[in-house]
Amino acid sequence: MSILKNIGELATVNPKSGEVEKISDAFLQWSGEDVVKIGLMDEIPNDTEVFDANGMLVTAGLVDAHTHPVFAGSRANEFYLRNSGVPYMEIAKKGGGIRASVRMLRESSDATIRTQVQKNLDGFIAHGTTTIEGKSGYGLSVNDEIRSLKILNEVAENHPLEVVPTFLGAHEVPDEYRENRNEYIRIVCEEMIPKVAEKELAEYCDVFCEEGVFSVEESRKIFQAAKENGLKIRFHAEEFVANGGAQLAAEVGAHSADHLMAIEDSGIEALKNGKVVPIALPGTTFFLGKDSFAPVQKMLKADLPVALATDFNPGSSFTQNLQLMMTIGCVQFGFSAEQALKSVTYNAAKSLKREDKIGCISAGFQADFVVWNVSNLDELPYLFGTNHAKQVFKKGKLI
Ligand code: NIG
Ligand code: FE
């Protein structure tokens, strides 16, 4: 048995009520990979291995349910281009954006990509994130998509960060198929998806559905192939244009619909009826210099379990800091500190259908938790832009 003593405040969603509870002067006890007990310092048991939180805040390890960690090279040039007034989708149309990352990944050796992925996984842990969903999507050929997912799985296998892999072959139409998109969609459906499924390289399939990228009809076709091959579904939907992506997410039984900056009331209704978890990506809205954030307050009014994620990627959101997403959630969506915590733990875990194992500190849950450099939850989103993670534990082990 191990114990963490002197917790100033332990803040966690209670998985039974779904509400955030805060316990002062607490201890946390675990055995192997799982939590055994939370209690008050007055009743602390004697234990073999003792860690000291020194009066600081402890929460569950954060869960980042939307990331793109497999890439090579930099798109810093696009950051400054956008800031000088060139829109993201215009850069994409001219061959930059995702396609620029695709060219860089294809030219990179396995070793180069592996080094970058390793660095990226390290970065999540350093910020208090203990589980991520991670997408491919910068290969866009049979070989390069399989290569991307293989490297992600291999690096993750020897890394404390838990990674839920997603196949995103339909991230964009690559350069060589711009005049023949139907052939590319055929390759995604008939060659990539069956290979990814057969080799068990991904749990989910995702599509970027947007004007100028993949249409709702094309997305439906790809999801059909994904489901036939046993992949579950997440969905880049309704980012810039309301096009019925939310309705399609509900129709195909997606576990999450992500971005949603342009979602309309009927789309929110569809997510509700389809039990789809909405994931807002406020770092993307911020980093693209947009002011139309996803209508999160409307989603909360509809009683939807909104999650926040970083969308970590070299183009539209180059951050691994979920603490910063909590801050933007408070400022842009009117979140309380409790809502902010729930959005990056319990609700994010729910979008991955793992809310019975991660995202809470509770008996029987995985012992994934973080000691923060602040003494209570209110302080965590408040001092923003810095990294407050002090000690990160994954499956009971201090990393
Ligand atoms: O989620 N929206 C589509 N895909 C990514 C952007 C990837 C990129 O620009 O490289 C996103 O924002
Ligand atoms: Fe994304």
GROMACS .gro file of C-alpha atoms and ligand atoms in nm:
model
  412
    1MET     CA    1   0.000   0.000   0.000
    2SER     CA    2   0.108   0.359  -0.064
    3ILE     CA    3  -0.020   0.683   0.075
    4LEU     CA    4  -0.013   1.052  -0.013
    5LYS     CA    5  -0.045   1.259   0.305
    6ASN     CA    6  -0.102   1.626   0.384
    7ILE     CA    7  -0.328   1.703   0.089
    8GLY     CA    8  -0.442   2.064   0.137
    9GLU     CA    9  -0.748   2.010  -0.083
   10LEU     CA   10  -0.846   1.700  -0.274
   11ALA     CA   11  -1.085   1.800  -0.554
   12THR     CA   12  -1.253   1.535  -0.765
   13VAL     CA   13  -1.576   1.451  -0.936
   14ASN     CA   14  -1.765   1.195  -0.729
   15PRO     CA   15  -1.847   0.928  -0.988
   16LYS     CA   16  -2.174   0.846  -0.811
   17SER     CA   17  -2.318   1.199  -0.812
   18GLY     CA   18  -2.120   1.346  -1.103
   19GLU     CA   19  -2.055   1.650  -0.879
   20VAL     CA   20  -1.716   1.793  -0.781
   21GLU     CA   21  -1.633   1.735  -0.414
   22LYS     CA   22  -1.356   1.908  -0.224
   23ILE     CA   23  -1.201   1.757   0.087
   24SER     CA   24  -0.957   1.954   0.302
   25ASP     CA   25  -0.668   1.798   0.496
   26ALA     CA   26  -0.697   1.463   0.327
   27PHE     CA   27  -0.491   1.155   0.252
   28LEU     CA   28  -0.508   0.926  -0.048
   29GLN     CA   29  -0.425   0.557  -0.025
   30TRP     CA   30  -0.362   0.321  -0.316
   31SER     CA   31  -0.242  -0.029  -0.383
   32GLY     CA   32  -0.061  -0.117  -0.705
   33GLU     CA   33  -0.241   0.067  -0.987
   34ASP     CA   34  -0.568   0.145  -0.810
   35VAL     CA   35  -0.706   0.384  -0.551
   36VAL     CA   36  -0.811   0.220  -0.223
   37LYS     CA   37  -0.935   0.504  -0.008
   38ILE     CA   38  -0.964   0.879   0.050
   39GLY     CA   39  -0.977   0.994   0.411
   40LEU     CA   40  -0.908   1.276   0.653
   41MET     CA   41  -0.560   1.333   0.795
   42ASP     CA   42  -0.696   1.269   1.151
   43GLU     CA   43  -0.758   0.907   1.053
   44ILE     CA   44  -0.446   0.840   0.847
   45PRO     CA   45  -0.341   0.473   0.852
   46ASN     CA   46   0.019   0.354   0.883
   47ASP     CA   47   0.149   0.267   0.543
   48THR     CA   48   0.463   0.133   0.383
   49GLU     CA   49   0.533   0.401   0.123
   50VAL     CA   50   0.445   0.758   0.210
   51PHE     CA   51   0.446   1.065  -0.015
   52ASP     CA   52   0.384   1.418   0.111
   53ALA     CA   53   0.161   1.670  -0.072
   54ASN     CA   54   0.276   1.949   0.165
   55GLY     CA   55  -0.066   2.111   0.185
   56MET     CA   56  -0.112   2.140  -0.192
   57LEU     CA   57  -0.409   2.067  -0.421
   58VAL     CA   58  -0.453   1.713  -0.556
   59THR     CA   59  -0.683   1.621  -0.847
   60ALA     CA   60  -0.719   1.328  -1.081
   61GLY     CA   61  -0.472   1.322  -1.368
   62LEU     CA   62  -0.611   1.533  -1.651
   63VAL     CA   63  -0.755   1.367  -1.960
   64ASP     CA   64  -0.694   1.531  -2.299
   65ALA     CA   65  -0.957   1.382  -2.531
   66HIS     CA   66  -0.844   1.547  -2.858
   67THR     CA   67  -0.479   1.570  -2.966
   68HIS     CA   68  -0.267   1.529  -3.281
   69PRO     CA   69   0.072   1.419  -3.142
   70VAL     CA   70   0.222   1.251  -3.451
   71PHE     CA   71   0.384   1.512  -3.673
   72ALA     CA   72   0.722   1.634  -3.788
   73GLY     CA   73   0.859   1.981  -3.843
   74SER     CA   74   0.718   2.322  -3.762
   75ARG     CA   75   0.451   2.553  -3.902
   76ALA     CA   76   0.560   2.861  -3.711
   77ASN     CA   77   0.555   3.051  -4.044
   78GLU     CA   78   0.177   2.998  -4.066
   79PHE     CA   79   0.127   3.132  -3.715
   80TYR     CA   80   0.274   3.466  -3.821
   81LEU     CA   81   0.098   3.459  -4.159
   82ARG     CA   82  -0.239   3.417  -3.983
   83ASN     CA   83  -0.158   3.692  -3.741
   84SER     CA   84  -0.087   3.923  -4.036
   85GLY     CA   85  -0.441   3.858  -4.159
   86VAL     CA   86  -0.434   3.547  -4.382
   87PRO     CA   87  -0.714   3.310  -4.271
   88TYR     CA   88  -0.642   2.948  -4.168
   89MET     CA   89  -0.861   2.800  -4.443
   90GLU     CA   90  -0.698   3.021  -4.708
   91ILE     CA   91  -0.353   2.895  -4.608
   92ALA     CA   92  -0.496   2.542  -4.632
   93LYS     CA   93  -0.642   2.601  -4.979
   94LYS     CA   94  -0.303   2.718  -5.105
   95GLY     CA   95  -0.140   2.393  -4.996
   96GLY     CA   96  -0.027   2.494  -4.647
   97GLY     CA   97  -0.192   2.383  -4.326
   98ILE     CA   98  -0.242   2.010  -4.280
   99ARG     CA   99  -0.090   1.937  -4.624
  100ALA     CA  100   0.232   2.115  -4.526
  101SER     CA  101   0.260   1.889  -4.221
  102VAL     CA  102   0.191   1.588  -4.443
  103ARG     CA  103   0.483   1.674  -4.670
  104MET     CA  104   0.712   1.715  -4.367
  105LEU     CA  105   0.605   1.386  -4.209
  106ARG     CA  106   0.644   1.190  -4.531
  107GLU     CA  107   1.001   1.320  -4.570
  108SER     CA  108   1.093   1.226  -4.213
  109SER     CA  109   1.251   0.902  -4.100
  110ASP     CA  110   1.084   0.680  -3.841
  111ALA     CA  111   1.353   0.783  -3.595
  112THR     CA  112   1.281   1.154  -3.642
  113ILE     CA  113   0.907   1.104  -3.597
  114ARG     CA  114   0.964   0.879  -3.297
  115THR     CA  115   1.178   1.144  -3.127
  116GLN     CA  116   0.909   1.407  -3.182
  117VAL     CA  117   0.631   1.177  -3.055
  118GLN     CA  118   0.836   1.090  -2.747
  119LYS     CA  119   0.887   1.460  -2.677
  120ASN     CA  120   0.516   1.524  -2.725
  121LEU     CA  121   0.407   1.249  -2.487
  122ASP     CA  122   0.658   1.377  -2.227
  123GLY     CA  123   0.505   1.724  -2.261
  124PHE     CA  124   0.157   1.605  -2.167
  125ILE     CA  125   0.279   1.433  -1.851
  126ALA     CA  126   0.476   1.744  -1.757
  127HIS     CA  127   0.150   1.942  -1.762
  128GLY     CA  128  -0.044   1.700  -1.541
  129THR     CA  129  -0.218   1.508  -1.820
  130THR     CA  130  -0.212   1.131  -1.763
  131THR     CA  131  -0.430   1.013  -2.054
  132ILE     CA  132  -0.466   1.145  -2.407
  133GLU     CA  133  -0.656   1.055  -2.717
  134GLY     CA  134  -0.401   1.081  -3.001
  135LYS     CA  135  -0.472   1.097  -3.373
  136SER     CA  136  -0.279   1.015  -3.686
  137GLY     CA  137  -0.363   1.232  -3.987
  138TYR     CA  138  -0.039   1.378  -4.119
  139GLY     CA  139   0.050   1.075  -4.331
  140LEU     CA  140  -0.250   1.049  -4.564
  141SER     CA  141  -0.116   0.748  -4.754
  142VAL     CA  142  -0.157   0.384  -4.659
  143ASN     CA  143   0.209   0.360  -4.568
  144ASP     CA  144   0.239   0.689  -4.380
  145GLU     CA  145  -0.085   0.651  -4.183
  146ILE     CA  146   0.012   0.300  -4.073
  147ARG     CA  147   0.363   0.426  -3.994
  148SER     CA  148   0.223   0.713  -3.785
  149LEU     CA  149  -0.004   0.487  -3.581
  150LYS     CA  150   0.265   0.223  -3.535
  151ILE     CA  151   0.511   0.479  -3.400
  152LEU     CA  152   0.245   0.626  -3.171
  153ASN     CA  153   0.158   0.283  -3.031
  154GLU     CA  154   0.522   0.181  -2.993
  155VAL     CA  155   0.625   0.498  -2.810
  156ALA     CA  156   0.313   0.481  -2.591
  157GLU     CA  157   0.383   0.123  -2.493
  158ASN     CA  158   0.699   0.230  -2.312
  159HIS     CA  159   0.566   0.558  -2.179
  160PRO     CA  160   0.368   0.632  -1.862
  161LEU     CA  161   0.117   0.844  -2.055
  162GLU     CA  162  -0.191   0.640  -2.152
  163VAL     CA  163  -0.274   0.692  -2.520
  164VAL     CA  164  -0.603   0.611  -2.691
  165PRO     CA  165  -0.515   0.599  -3.062
  166THR     CA  166  -0.741   0.735  -3.336
  167PHE     CA  167  -0.709   0.688  -3.713
  168LEU     CA  168  -0.758   1.022  -3.894
  169GLY     CA  169  -0.677   0.932  -4.255
  170ALA     CA  170  -0.959   1.166  -4.357
  171HIS     CA  171  -0.789   1.473  -4.214
  172GLU     CA  172  -0.747   1.633  -4.557
  173VAL     CA  173  -0.723   1.527  -4.923
  174PRO     CA  174  -0.346   1.496  -4.991
  175ASP     CA  175  -0.171   1.680  -5.276
  176GLU     CA  176  -0.168   1.383  -5.516
  177TYR     CA  177  -0.546   1.330  -5.499
  178ARG     CA  178  -0.668   1.690  -5.523
  179GLU     CA  179  -0.816   1.617  -5.869
  180ASN     CA  180  -0.943   1.273  -5.771
  181ARG     CA  181  -1.083   1.294  -5.418
  182ASN     CA  182  -1.316   0.999  -5.465
  183GLU     CA  183  -1.019   0.773  -5.520
  184TYR     CA  184  -0.864   0.899  -5.196
  185ILE     CA  185  -1.187   0.830  -5.006
  186ARG     CA  186  -1.193   0.482  -5.158
  187ILE     CA  187  -0.838   0.421  -5.032
  188VAL     CA  188  -0.934   0.543  -4.683
  189CYS     CA  189  -1.238   0.311  -4.675
  190GLU     CA  190  -1.107   0.004  -4.853
  191GLU     CA  191  -0.735   0.003  -4.777
  192MET     CA  192  -0.649   0.214  -4.474
  193ILE     CA  193  -0.938   0.135  -4.240
  194PRO     CA  194  -0.923  -0.245  -4.286
  195LYS     CA  195  -0.543  -0.241  -4.231
  196VAL     CA  196  -0.566  -0.020  -3.922
  197ALA     CA  197  -0.835  -0.247  -3.779
  198GLU     CA  198  -0.658  -0.570  -3.866
  199LYS     CA  199  -0.333  -0.454  -3.705
  200GLU     CA  200  -0.530  -0.312  -3.407
  201LEU     CA  201  -0.354   0.021  -3.443
  202ALA     CA  202  -0.648   0.242  -3.343
  203GLU     CA  203  -0.959   0.233  -3.129
  204TYR     CA  204  -1.135   0.523  -3.301
  205CYS     CA  205  -1.183   0.667  -3.649
  206ASP     CA  206  -1.218   1.043  -3.697
  207VAL     CA  207  -1.294   1.265  -4.002
  208PHE     CA  208  -1.242   1.639  -4.050
  209CYS     CA  209  -1.581   1.740  -4.188
  210GLU     CA  210  -1.572   2.097  -4.315
  211GLU     CA  211  -1.645   2.306  -4.623
  212GLY     CA  212  -1.348   2.244  -4.855
  213VAL     CA  213  -1.233   1.933  -4.667
  214PHE     CA  214  -1.475   1.634  -4.630
  215SER     CA  215  -1.851   1.674  -4.674
  216VAL     CA  216  -2.118   1.521  -4.453
  217GLU     CA  217  -2.190   1.262  -4.724
  218GLU     CA  218  -1.824   1.167  -4.756
  219SER     CA  219  -1.788   1.151  -4.377
  220ARG     CA  220  -2.089   0.919  -4.353
  221LYS     CA  221  -1.931   0.684  -4.604
  222ILE     CA  222  -1.600   0.675  -4.415
  223PHE     CA  223  -1.774   0.614  -4.082
  224GLN     CA  224  -1.969   0.329  -4.235
  225ALA     CA  225  -1.643   0.159  -4.331
  226ALA     CA  226  -1.502   0.233  -3.985
  227LYS     CA  227  -1.797   0.073  -3.811
  228GLU     CA  228  -1.790  -0.231  -4.039
  229ASN     CA  229  -1.428  -0.278  -3.929
  230GLY     CA  230  -1.504  -0.237  -3.558
  231LEU     CA  231  -1.366   0.113  -3.507
  232LYS     CA  232  -1.554   0.357  -3.282
  233ILE     CA  233  -1.615   0.714  -3.388
  234ARG     CA  234  -1.503   1.066  -3.292
  235PHE     CA  235  -1.568   1.359  -3.522
  236HIS     CA  236  -1.416   1.699  -3.615
  237ALA     CA  237  -1.752   1.868  -3.675
  238GLU     CA  238  -1.906   2.210  -3.721
  239GLU     CA  239  -1.578   2.399  -3.677
  240PHE     CA  240  -1.627   2.692  -3.915
  241VAL     CA  241  -1.956   2.619  -4.096
  242ALA     CA  242  -2.277   2.461  -3.963
  243ASN     CA  243  -2.328   2.176  -4.208
  244GLY     CA  244  -2.513   1.903  -4.019
  245GLY     CA  245  -2.200   1.743  -3.875
  246ALA     CA  246  -2.357   1.724  -3.529
  247GLN     CA  247  -2.658   1.541  -3.672
  248LEU     CA  248  -2.426   1.296  -3.846
  249ALA     CA  249  -2.234   1.241  -3.520
  250ALA     CA  250  -2.560   1.139  -3.354
  251GLU     CA  251  -2.666   0.926  -3.652
  252VAL     CA  252  -2.346   0.719  -3.653
  253GLY     CA  253  -2.325   0.690  -3.274
  254ALA     CA  254  -2.005   0.896  -3.237
  255HIS     CA  255  -1.864   0.906  -2.884
  256SER     CA  256  -1.765   1.269  -2.932
  257ALA     CA  257  -1.819   1.564  -3.163
  258ASP     CA  258  -1.534   1.811  -3.144
  259HIS     CA  259  -1.474   2.183  -3.225
  260LEU     CA  260  -1.842   2.286  -3.271
  261MET     CA  261  -1.771   2.658  -3.300
  262ALA     CA  262  -2.047   2.689  -3.562
  263ILE     CA  263  -2.301   2.446  -3.415
  264GLU     CA  264  -2.665   2.557  -3.421
  265ASP     CA  265  -2.944   2.482  -3.173
  266SER     CA  266  -3.067   2.187  -3.382
  267GLY     CA  267  -2.715   2.041  -3.368
  268ILE     CA  268  -2.706   2.072  -2.989
  269GLU     CA  269  -3.042   1.893  -2.976
  270ALA     CA  270  -2.901   1.615  -3.196
  271LEU     CA  271  -2.597   1.566  -2.970
  272LYS     CA  272  -2.829   1.544  -2.673
  273ASN     CA  273  -3.053   1.283  -2.835
  274GLY     CA  274  -2.756   1.086  -2.965
  275LYS     CA  275  -2.572   1.091  -2.628
  276VAL     CA  276  -2.265   1.239  -2.802
  277VAL     CA  277  -2.013   1.416  -2.576
  278PRO     CA  278  -1.934   1.765  -2.710
  279ILE     CA  279  -1.567   1.860  -2.693
  280ALA     CA  280  -1.487   2.230  -2.714
  281LEU     CA  281  -1.134   2.326  -2.818
  282PRO     CA  282  -1.095   2.683  -2.698
  283GLY     CA  283  -0.719   2.684  -2.754
  284THR     CA  284  -0.789   2.649  -3.127
  285THR     CA  285  -1.034   2.938  -3.133
  286PHE     CA  286  -0.781   3.148  -2.943
  287PHE     CA  287  -0.476   3.045  -3.149
  288LEU     CA  288  -0.659   3.101  -3.480
  289GLY     CA  289  -0.750   3.450  -3.359
  290LYS     CA  290  -1.124   3.385  -3.382
  291ASP     CA  291  -1.381   3.531  -3.148
  292SER     CA  292  -1.664   3.282  -3.207
  293PHE     CA  293  -1.606   3.021  -2.938
  294ALA     CA  294  -1.825   2.710  -2.929
  295PRO     CA  295  -2.163   2.788  -2.760
  296VAL     CA  296  -2.074   2.595  -2.447
  297GLN     CA  297  -2.327   2.766  -2.218
  298LYS     CA  298  -2.608   2.653  -2.449
  299MET     CA  299  -2.472   2.298  -2.436
  300LEU     CA  300  -2.461   2.308  -2.057
  301LYS     CA  301  -2.820   2.435  -2.049
  302ALA     CA  302  -2.909   2.130  -2.259
  303ASP     CA  303  -2.741   1.925  -1.984
  304LEU     CA  304  -2.463   1.802  -2.212
  305PRO     CA  305  -2.138   1.680  -2.045
  306VAL     CA  306  -1.904   1.928  -2.217
  307ALA     CA  307  -1.537   1.834  -2.225
  308LEU     CA  308  -1.247   2.067  -2.304
  309ALA     CA  309  -0.935   1.949  -2.486
  310THR     CA  310  -0.618   2.112  -2.622
  311ASP     CA  311  -0.641   1.995  -2.987
  312PHE     CA  312  -0.259   1.990  -2.960
  313ASN     CA  313  -0.127   2.010  -3.318
  314PRO     CA  314   0.143   2.208  -3.505
  315GLY     CA  315  -0.110   2.423  -3.692
  316SER     CA  316  -0.423   2.541  -3.520
  317SER     CA  317  -0.342   2.486  -3.151
  318PHE     CA  318   0.016   2.433  -3.044
  319THR     CA  319  -0.029   2.377  -2.671
  320GLN     CA  320  -0.032   2.079  -2.439
  321ASN     CA  321  -0.160   2.272  -2.141
  322LEU     CA  322  -0.508   2.168  -2.023
  323GLN     CA  323  -0.471   2.405  -1.727
  324LEU     CA  324  -0.478   2.686  -1.981
  325MET     CA  325  -0.794   2.539  -2.138
  326MET     CA  326  -0.952   2.550  -1.791
  327THR     CA  327  -0.868   2.920  -1.769
  328ILE     CA  328  -1.011   2.994  -2.115
  329GLY     CA  329  -1.318   2.790  -2.013
  330CYS     CA  330  -1.366   3.015  -1.710
  331VAL     CA  331  -1.317   3.337  -1.907
  332GLN     CA  332  -1.506   3.247  -2.228
  333PHE     CA  333  -1.768   3.001  -2.104
  334GLY     CA  334  -1.826   3.132  -1.752
  335PHE     CA  335  -1.707   2.807  -1.594
  336SER     CA  336  -1.661   2.779  -1.220
  337ALA     CA  337  -1.336   2.613  -1.114
  338GLU     CA  338  -1.543   2.298  -1.050
  339GLN     CA  339  -1.691   2.298  -1.402
  340ALA     CA  340  -1.346   2.356  -1.546
  341LEU     CA  341  -1.207   2.056  -1.355
  342LYS     CA  342  -1.496   1.833  -1.457
  343SER     CA  343  -1.451   1.926  -1.825
  344VAL     CA  344  -1.089   1.807  -1.834
  345THR     CA  345  -1.131   1.498  -1.617
  346TYR     CA  346  -1.468   1.323  -1.582
  347ASN     CA  347  -1.635   1.451  -1.900
  348ALA     CA  348  -1.323   1.395  -2.108
  349ALA     CA  349  -1.304   1.037  -1.974
  350LYS     CA  350  -1.672   0.996  -2.061
  351SER     CA  351  -1.600   1.088  -2.424
  352LEU     CA  352  -1.352   0.798  -2.426
  353LYS     CA  353  -1.598   0.567  -2.246
  354ARG     CA  354  -1.349   0.529  -1.961
  355GLU     CA  355  -1.534   0.723  -1.691
  356ASP     CA  356  -1.543   0.414  -1.470
  357LYS     CA  357  -1.162   0.395  -1.461
  358ILE     CA  358  -1.003   0.740  -1.507
  359GLY     CA  359  -1.095   1.106  -1.451
  360CYS     CA  360  -1.190   1.068  -1.080
  361ILE     CA  361  -1.013   0.990  -0.756
  362SER     CA  362  -1.229   0.721  -0.603
  363ALA     CA  363  -1.189   0.367  -0.469
  364GLY     CA  364  -1.137   0.124  -0.757
  365PHE     CA  365  -1.030   0.393  -1.005
  366GLN     CA  366  -0.682   0.401  -1.153
  367ALA     CA  367  -0.438   0.581  -0.923
  368ASP     CA  368  -0.376   0.865  -1.172
  369PHE     CA  369  -0.339   1.193  -0.985
  370VAL     CA  370  -0.148   1.520  -0.973
  371VAL     CA  371  -0.009   1.726  -0.688
  372TRP     CA  372  -0.037   2.088  -0.802
  373ASN     CA  373   0.171   2.384  -0.695
  374VAL     CA  374  -0.139   2.561  -0.559
  375SER     CA  375  -0.329   2.494  -0.238
  376ASN     CA  376  -0.687   2.478  -0.368
  377LEU     CA  377  -0.888   2.430  -0.687
  378ASP     CA  378  -0.988   2.797  -0.721
  379GLU     CA  379  -0.620   2.887  -0.765
  380LEU     CA  380  -0.557   2.643  -1.052
  381PRO     CA  381  -0.721   2.823  -1.349
  382TYR     CA  382  -0.659   3.163  -1.187
  383LEU     CA  383  -0.281   3.209  -1.234
  384PHE     CA  384  -0.282   3.131  -1.604
  385GLY     CA  385  -0.023   3.041  -1.865
  386THR     CA  386   0.211   2.877  -1.617
  387ASN     CA  387   0.239   2.507  -1.547
  388HIS     CA  388   0.129   2.423  -1.192
  389ALA     CA  389   0.190   2.047  -1.211
  390LYS     CA  390   0.435   1.950  -0.935
  391GLN     CA  391   0.416   1.570  -0.905
  392VAL     CA  392   0.237   1.342  -1.148
  393PHE     CA  393   0.135   0.986  -1.056
  394LYS     CA  394   0.022   0.737  -1.322
  395LYS     CA  395  -0.118   0.399  -1.215
  396GLY     CA  396   0.022   0.457  -0.868
  397LYS     CA  397   0.376   0.539  -0.983
  398LEU     CA  398   0.542   0.878  -0.937
  399ILE     CA  399   0.674   0.979  -1.280
  400NIG     O1  400  -0.834   1.994  -3.513
  400NIG     N1  401  -0.945   2.093  -3.781
  400NIG     C1  402  -0.873   2.005  -3.831
  400NIG     N2  403  -0.762   1.952  -3.783
  400NIG     C2  404  -0.681   2.010  -3.684
  400NIG     C3  405  -0.587   2.107  -3.741
  400NIG     C4  406  -0.468   2.042  -3.784
  400NIG     C5  407  -0.366   2.133  -3.844
  400NIG     O2  408  -0.388   2.251  -3.874
  400NIG     O3  409  -0.258   2.077  -3.861
  400NIG     C6  410  -0.766   2.071  -3.577
  400NIG     O4  411  -0.766   2.191  -3.555
  401FE      FE  412  -0.820   1.839  -3.414
   0.00000   0.00000   0.00000
